[in-house]
Amino acid sequence: LANDDLSLFSVVLKDPRNADQELIALNRDNIASRAVGPESAPPSMVRKIGFGGRDWSLAYYAKTNAVVRAKQTAAIVAAIGLALTGIVCGLFGYVAYNNLRLSREIQVRIGFERRLTAVIDELNHRVKNILAVIQSIVTRTLRHGSDIDVARELLIGRIHAMSNVVSLLSESQWQGVKLKGLFEARAIPHAERIAVSGPDIAVSARAAQSLSLLFFELASHSDEGLSLVGKHPHIVAHWEVTGEEPDAIFNFRWEEFNTSEATRRADSDFGLILLDRVAPEALGGASKRFFTDVSYVYELTAPMETVVDMTERDRTEQLSAPVKRGR
């Protein structure tokens, strides 16, 4: 009848001569008798054994405690519930995260496609403008009756000047060009004889194209032979900004010293149109050219807001900025 802590059942011995009592082992050395009443729980199993001339009964009571069993059951149910809740929440979170990630990728893709469309439209617009300028250059340079050798030289130089300014704009992502960069020897004839001075401001793409052609036209018609004093004329290109924003004015002055109307090559028809009309109108300003006793002078004035053109620069910055991910 030994009942230890590892036993699944409590075993009692019932004497057939006394049905109201049963013997139970408290430990290996002590056996006690306890009463059996109507309210007592029935045993889980009963076995009949016979010895000493009598039939005895061995009753097996399962070791159960309602409070402990309830706690154990509650713990098991809670664990299962938590596990199921964690699985469901994990699946929901995974699905929600994938949906959010997919939504962000779609937004980025849509933004990228819109940006690409805008960039292509802007590129088409700029290419059309450049082609229109080149077409005008070719048409007016190769006009009927012009000297083919001189026209070819001017045409190559003008297109080269346009190519140079486009390269400079590409390097700056069309954010503008430093004005002094338009006087490079690869684009301006007689650049070594030009003394350039003035603040190194960044002009807009449109202004850079007009000024690049303007500088080439002025330099290409400077005296190629000897000047009034038997030397090549000294050229000074100077500009300054006067006034305060937003009414600041850009002032440009080109002066070829020791030059007269007799020694300077006459401006071509295209050059006159560019100097007197195209460049000033493109910059929203005015120009004048004249001879002094010892020099040839060309002056151009224009509003700084047109020369710099922050609207065009801001639009270019928006087009070149990276696409941001949606939140």
Short mmCIF file of C-alpha atoms in Angstrom, two decimals:
data_model
loop_
_atom_site.label_atom_id
_atom_site.label_comp_id
_atom_site.label_asym_id
_atom_site.label_seq_id
_atom_site.Cartn_x
_atom_site.Cartn_y
_atom_site.Cartn_z
CA LEU A 1 0.00 0.00 0.00
CA ALA A 2 3.00 2.30 -0.22
CA ASN A 3 1.96 5.65 -1.70
CA ASP A 4 4.83 7.94 -2.64
CA ASP A 5 4.86 11.28 -4.41
CA LEU A 6 5.55 9.63 -7.77
CA SER A 7 2.51 7.43 -7.64
CA LEU A 8 -0.40 8.32 -9.87
CA PHE A 9 -2.90 6.73 -7.52
CA SER A 10 -3.56 6.44 -3.82
CA VAL A 11 -4.18 2.74 -3.05
CA VAL A 12 -6.41 1.69 -0.16
CA LEU A 13 -7.29 -1.72 1.18
CA LYS A 14 -10.87 -2.46 2.12
CA ASP A 15 -11.68 -5.18 4.67
CA PRO A 16 -14.78 -7.07 3.50
CA ARG A 17 -15.83 -7.40 7.13
CA ASN A 18 -15.93 -3.63 7.58
CA ALA A 19 -17.20 -1.89 4.45
CA ASP A 20 -17.26 1.53 6.13
CA GLN A 21 -13.53 1.59 6.76
CA GLU A 22 -10.50 1.40 4.53
CA LEU A 23 -6.81 1.21 5.21
CA ILE A 24 -4.47 3.73 3.55
CA ALA A 25 -0.69 3.96 3.73
CA LEU A 26 0.50 7.36 4.90
CA ASN A 27 4.09 6.38 4.29
CA ARG A 28 6.15 3.22 4.28
CA ASP A 29 5.87 2.75 8.06
CA ASN A 30 2.45 4.13 8.96
CA ILE A 31 -0.98 2.81 7.94
CA ALA A 32 -4.16 4.59 8.97
CA SER A 33 -7.81 3.74 8.83
CA ARG A 34 -10.31 6.21 7.44
CA ALA A 35 -14.05 6.19 7.21
CA VAL A 36 -15.92 5.90 3.95
CA GLY A 37 -19.18 7.81 3.73
CA PRO A 38 -21.81 8.42 1.10
CA GLU A 39 -20.22 11.75 0.24
CA SER A 40 -16.80 10.16 -0.38
CA ALA A 41 -15.56 10.14 -3.96
CA PRO A 42 -15.72 6.75 -5.62
CA PRO A 43 -12.42 5.09 -6.49
CA SER A 44 -11.17 5.16 -10.07
CA MET A 45 -10.73 1.40 -10.08
CA VAL A 46 -11.34 -1.53 -7.72
CA ARG A 47 -9.58 -4.89 -7.77
CA LYS A 48 -10.54 -8.01 -5.85
CA ILE A 49 -7.85 -10.06 -4.25
CA GLY A 50 -8.14 -13.02 -1.90
CA PHE A 51 -5.86 -14.00 0.93
CA GLY A 52 -6.29 -15.20 4.52
CA GLY A 53 -9.53 -16.90 3.53
CA ARG A 54 -11.25 -13.63 2.72
CA ASP A 55 -11.84 -11.45 -0.34
CA TRP A 56 -10.25 -8.07 -0.03
CA SER A 57 -10.67 -5.02 -2.28
CA LEU A 58 -7.91 -2.75 -3.52
CA ALA A 59 -9.33 0.67 -4.45
CA TYR A 60 -7.33 3.11 -6.57
CA TYR A 61 -8.02 6.81 -6.16
CA ALA A 62 -6.52 9.06 -8.77
CA LYS A 63 -4.41 11.79 -7.22
CA THR A 64 -6.44 14.82 -8.30
CA ASN A 65 -6.86 18.29 -6.89
CA ALA A 66 -9.59 20.41 -8.42
CA VAL A 67 -7.81 23.70 -7.71
CA VAL A 68 -4.49 22.44 -9.05
CA ARG A 69 -6.15 20.85 -12.06
CA ALA A 70 -8.03 24.07 -12.76
CA LYS A 71 -4.81 26.09 -12.55
CA GLN A 72 -3.01 23.63 -14.78
CA THR A 73 -5.84 23.65 -17.30
CA ALA A 74 -5.99 27.43 -17.21
CA ALA A 75 -2.24 27.64 -17.74
CA ILE A 76 -2.40 25.22 -20.68
CA VAL A 77 -5.33 27.09 -22.24
CA ALA A 78 -3.59 30.43 -21.69
CA ALA A 79 -0.39 29.14 -23.27
CA ILE A 80 -2.29 27.79 -26.26
CA GLY A 81 -4.23 31.06 -26.53
CA LEU A 82 -1.08 33.13 -26.37
CA ALA A 83 0.58 30.95 -28.96
CA LEU A 84 -2.39 31.21 -31.31
CA THR A 85 -2.64 34.97 -30.70
CA GLY A 86 1.07 35.37 -31.41
CA ILE A 87 0.76 33.35 -34.62
CA VAL A 88 -2.29 35.33 -35.80
CA CYS A 89 -0.67 38.68 -34.90
CA GLY A 90 2.54 37.64 -36.57
CA LEU A 91 0.72 36.68 -39.76
CA PHE A 92 -1.30 39.89 -39.68
CA GLY A 93 1.83 41.97 -39.08
CA TYR A 94 3.65 40.19 -41.90
CA VAL A 95 0.78 40.77 -44.31
CA ALA A 96 0.42 44.41 -43.20
CA TYR A 97 4.18 45.02 -43.54
CA ASN A 98 4.24 43.50 -47.02
CA ASN A 99 1.23 45.59 -48.05
CA LEU A 100 2.86 48.75 -46.70
CA ARG A 101 6.17 47.93 -48.40
CA LEU A 102 4.38 47.21 -51.66
CA SER A 103 2.44 50.47 -51.36
CA ARG A 104 5.68 52.42 -50.82
CA GLU A 105 7.33 50.74 -53.78
CA ILE A 106 4.32 51.58 -55.96
CA GLN A 107 4.42 55.22 -54.81
CA VAL A 108 8.15 55.42 -55.52
CA ARG A 109 7.64 53.83 -58.93
CA ILE A 110 4.83 56.25 -59.77
CA GLY A 111 6.96 59.20 -58.58
CA PHE A 112 9.92 57.94 -60.59
CA GLU A 113 7.82 57.57 -63.74
CA ARG A 114 6.38 61.06 -63.30
CA ARG A 115 9.88 62.46 -62.75
CA LEU A 116 11.16 60.58 -65.80
CA THR A 117 8.32 61.96 -67.91
CA ALA A 118 9.06 65.49 -66.71
CA VAL A 119 12.78 65.07 -67.40
CA ILE A 120 12.10 63.77 -70.90
CA ASP A 121 9.74 66.67 -71.60
CA GLU A 122 12.32 69.15 -70.31
CA LEU A 123 15.06 67.49 -72.35
CA ASN A 124 12.91 67.59 -75.48
CA HIS A 125 12.22 71.27 -74.86
CA ARG A 126 15.91 72.10 -74.45
CA VAL A 127 16.98 70.01 -77.43
CA LYS A 128 14.39 71.74 -79.60
CA ASN A 129 15.65 75.14 -78.44
CA ILE A 130 19.27 74.22 -79.18
CA LEU A 131 18.36 72.82 -82.61
CA ALA A 132 16.38 75.98 -83.37
CA VAL A 133 19.40 78.10 -82.45
CA ILE A 134 21.73 75.95 -84.55
CA GLN A 135 19.29 76.09 -87.47
CA SER A 136 19.23 79.88 -87.22
CA ILE A 137 23.04 79.97 -87.04
CA VAL A 138 23.43 77.78 -90.13
CA THR A 139 20.76 79.65 -92.10
CA ARG A 140 22.12 83.12 -91.40
CA THR A 141 25.78 82.13 -91.67
CA LEU A 142 25.41 80.39 -95.04
CA ARG A 143 23.26 83.09 -96.55
CA HIS A 144 23.24 83.62 -100.28
CA GLY A 145 26.24 85.49 -101.60
CA SER A 146 28.46 85.00 -98.53
CA ASP A 147 32.10 84.06 -98.83
CA ILE A 148 32.16 80.29 -98.37
CA ASP A 149 35.53 80.17 -96.59
CA VAL A 150 34.63 82.90 -94.10
CA ALA A 151 31.15 81.44 -93.62
CA ARG A 152 32.56 77.99 -92.94
CA GLU A 153 34.98 79.37 -90.35
CA LEU A 154 32.24 81.33 -88.59
CA LEU A 155 29.79 78.41 -88.72
CA ILE A 156 32.28 75.99 -87.15
CA GLY A 157 33.18 78.52 -84.46
CA ARG A 158 29.58 79.33 -83.59
CA ILE A 159 28.58 75.68 -83.35
CA HIS A 160 31.71 75.00 -81.31
CA ALA A 161 30.74 77.81 -78.93
CA MET A 162 27.27 76.23 -78.56
CA SER A 163 28.84 72.81 -77.98
CA ASN A 164 31.12 74.25 -75.28
CA VAL A 165 28.28 75.88 -73.35
CA VAL A 166 26.16 72.71 -73.56
CA SER A 167 29.11 70.73 -72.14
CA LEU A 168 29.47 73.22 -69.29
CA LEU A 169 25.73 73.03 -68.58
CA SER A 170 25.82 69.22 -68.59
CA GLU A 171 28.68 69.22 -66.09
CA SER A 172 26.62 71.42 -63.75
CA GLN A 173 23.42 69.39 -64.36
CA TRP A 174 21.95 72.48 -66.06
CA GLN A 175 22.22 74.47 -62.82
CA GLY A 176 23.98 77.30 -64.65
CA VAL A 177 27.46 78.23 -65.82
CA LYS A 178 30.10 80.43 -64.23
CA LEU A 179 30.43 83.49 -66.43
CA LYS A 180 34.22 83.32 -66.58
CA GLY A 181 33.95 79.75 -67.88
CA LEU A 182 32.48 81.10 -71.14
CA PHE A 183 35.83 82.71 -71.98
CA GLU A 184 37.74 79.45 -72.35
CA ALA A 185 40.24 79.32 -75.22
CA ARG A 186 38.54 76.28 -76.72
CA ALA A 187 35.41 78.34 -77.44
CA ILE A 188 36.58 81.97 -77.80
CA PRO A 189 39.04 83.16 -80.46
CA HIS A 190 41.98 85.26 -79.24
CA ALA A 191 41.19 84.33 -75.63
CA GLU A 192 44.80 85.01 -74.66
CA ARG A 193 44.33 88.69 -75.55
CA ILE A 194 41.18 89.14 -73.45
CA ALA A 195 41.49 90.55 -69.92
CA VAL A 196 38.43 89.23 -68.06
CA SER A 197 37.27 90.86 -64.82
CA GLY A 198 34.10 90.83 -62.77
CA PRO A 199 32.30 88.72 -60.15
CA ASP A 200 32.16 85.05 -61.11
CA ILE A 201 28.37 84.79 -61.08
CA ALA A 202 26.48 81.72 -62.28
CA VAL A 203 24.17 82.53 -65.16
CA SER A 204 21.18 80.44 -66.22
CA ALA A 205 21.21 77.99 -69.11
CA ARG A 206 19.33 80.33 -71.42
CA ALA A 207 21.57 83.28 -70.57
CA ALA A 208 24.69 81.13 -70.94
CA GLN A 209 23.75 80.12 -74.50
CA SER A 210 23.09 83.73 -75.55
CA LEU A 211 26.23 85.09 -73.86
CA SER A 212 28.42 82.31 -75.27
CA LEU A 213 27.38 83.19 -78.83
CA LEU A 214 27.72 86.88 -78.00
CA PHE A 215 31.30 86.51 -76.72
CA PHE A 216 32.29 84.39 -79.71
CA GLU A 217 30.81 86.93 -82.11
CA LEU A 218 32.69 89.80 -80.49
CA ALA A 219 35.99 87.90 -80.33
CA SER A 220 35.76 86.49 -83.87
CA HIS A 221 35.44 89.98 -85.37
CA SER A 222 38.26 91.58 -83.42
CA ASP A 223 41.22 92.72 -85.52
CA GLU A 224 43.17 89.76 -86.86
CA GLY A 225 45.93 91.96 -88.26
CA LEU A 226 47.75 94.91 -86.79
CA SER A 227 45.93 97.65 -84.88
CA LEU A 228 46.46 101.40 -84.92
CA VAL A 229 49.79 101.07 -83.08
CA GLY A 230 51.10 98.10 -85.06
CA LYS A 231 50.09 95.48 -82.48
CA HIS A 232 47.13 93.25 -81.86
CA PRO A 233 44.39 95.15 -80.01
CA HIS A 234 44.10 94.63 -76.28
CA ILE A 235 40.61 93.44 -75.30
CA VAL A 236 38.97 94.04 -71.92
CA ALA A 237 35.78 92.20 -70.94
CA HIS A 238 34.37 93.56 -67.70
CA TRP A 239 31.03 93.16 -65.95
CA GLU A 240 29.53 94.23 -62.67
CA VAL A 241 26.25 94.08 -60.78
CA THR A 242 24.73 97.34 -59.57
CA GLY A 243 21.74 98.00 -57.38
CA GLU A 244 20.03 95.82 -54.78
CA GLU A 245 17.82 92.77 -55.19
CA PRO A 246 15.33 92.40 -56.75
CA ASP A 247 16.23 95.40 -58.93
CA ALA A 248 19.90 94.53 -59.45
CA ILE A 249 21.27 95.23 -62.94
CA PHE A 250 23.90 93.26 -64.85
CA ASN A 251 26.29 95.56 -66.75
CA PHE A 252 28.68 94.11 -69.34
CA ARG A 253 31.29 96.06 -71.30
CA TRP A 254 33.52 94.76 -74.09
CA GLU A 255 36.24 97.13 -75.27
CA GLU A 256 38.91 96.56 -77.93
CA PHE A 257 41.65 99.14 -77.50
CA ASN A 258 43.74 100.53 -80.38
CA THR A 259 40.96 99.62 -82.80
CA SER A 260 39.13 101.74 -85.31
CA GLU A 261 36.26 101.19 -87.69
CA ALA A 262 38.81 100.89 -90.48
CA THR A 263 40.93 98.17 -88.84
CA ARG A 264 38.20 96.03 -87.26
CA ARG A 265 36.52 93.41 -89.40
CA ALA A 266 32.91 94.42 -90.03
CA ASP A 267 30.28 92.46 -88.16
CA SER A 268 28.30 89.96 -90.20
CA ASP A 269 24.55 90.20 -90.62
CA PHE A 270 24.09 87.40 -88.11
CA GLY A 271 26.51 89.10 -85.73
CA LEU A 272 24.63 92.40 -85.91
CA ILE A 273 21.31 90.66 -85.25
CA LEU A 274 22.84 88.78 -82.32
CA LEU A 275 24.51 91.87 -80.83
CA ASP A 276 21.65 94.29 -81.29
CA ARG A 277 18.55 92.14 -80.92
CA VAL A 278 18.85 88.44 -80.05
CA ALA A 279 21.13 88.65 -76.98
CA PRO A 280 19.48 91.75 -75.44
CA GLU A 281 15.97 90.35 -75.95
CA ALA A 282 16.96 86.95 -74.54
CA LEU A 283 18.16 88.67 -71.36
CA GLY A 284 15.40 91.27 -71.25
CA GLY A 285 17.89 94.11 -71.57
CA ALA A 286 19.39 96.58 -74.02
CA SER A 287 22.69 96.98 -75.82
CA LYS A 288 24.72 99.53 -77.72
CA ARG A 289 27.98 99.49 -79.70
CA PHE A 290 30.16 102.34 -80.79
CA PHE A 291 33.71 103.44 -81.63
CA THR A 292 35.73 105.84 -79.53
CA ASP A 293 38.92 107.54 -80.62
CA VAL A 294 40.99 104.50 -79.65
CA SER A 295 38.61 101.59 -79.13
CA TYR A 296 35.53 99.64 -80.12
CA VAL A 297 32.94 99.28 -77.32
CA TYR A 298 29.96 96.99 -76.88
CA GLU A 299 27.77 97.41 -73.78
CA LEU A 300 24.90 95.23 -72.55
CA THR A 301 22.64 95.82 -69.57
CA ALA A 302 20.00 93.40 -68.30
CA PRO A 303 18.09 92.61 -65.08
CA MET A 304 19.94 90.15 -62.84
CA GLU A 305 16.77 88.15 -62.25
CA THR A 306 16.78 87.33 -65.98
CA VAL A 307 20.50 86.64 -66.16
CA VAL A 308 20.41 84.30 -63.16
CA ASP A 309 16.79 83.06 -63.66
CA MET A 310 16.21 81.27 -60.34
CA THR A 311 12.90 79.90 -61.66
CA GLU A 312 14.71 77.83 -64.28
CA ARG A 313 17.32 76.75 -61.72
CA ASP A 314 14.66 75.68 -59.20
CA ARG A 315 12.87 73.66 -61.87
CA THR A 316 16.12 71.96 -62.82
CA GLU A 317 16.85 71.17 -59.15
CA GLN A 318 13.43 69.58 -58.79
CA LEU A 319 14.01 67.43 -61.85
CA SER A 320 17.48 66.34 -60.72
CA ALA A 321 16.53 65.67 -57.08
CA PRO A 322 16.24 61.97 -56.07
CA VAL A 323 12.81 60.43 -55.66
CA LYS A 324 11.81 60.24 -51.99
CA ARG A 325 10.21 57.16 -50.52
CA GLY A 326 6.70 57.53 -49.24
CA ARG A 327 6.07 57.17 -45.54
#
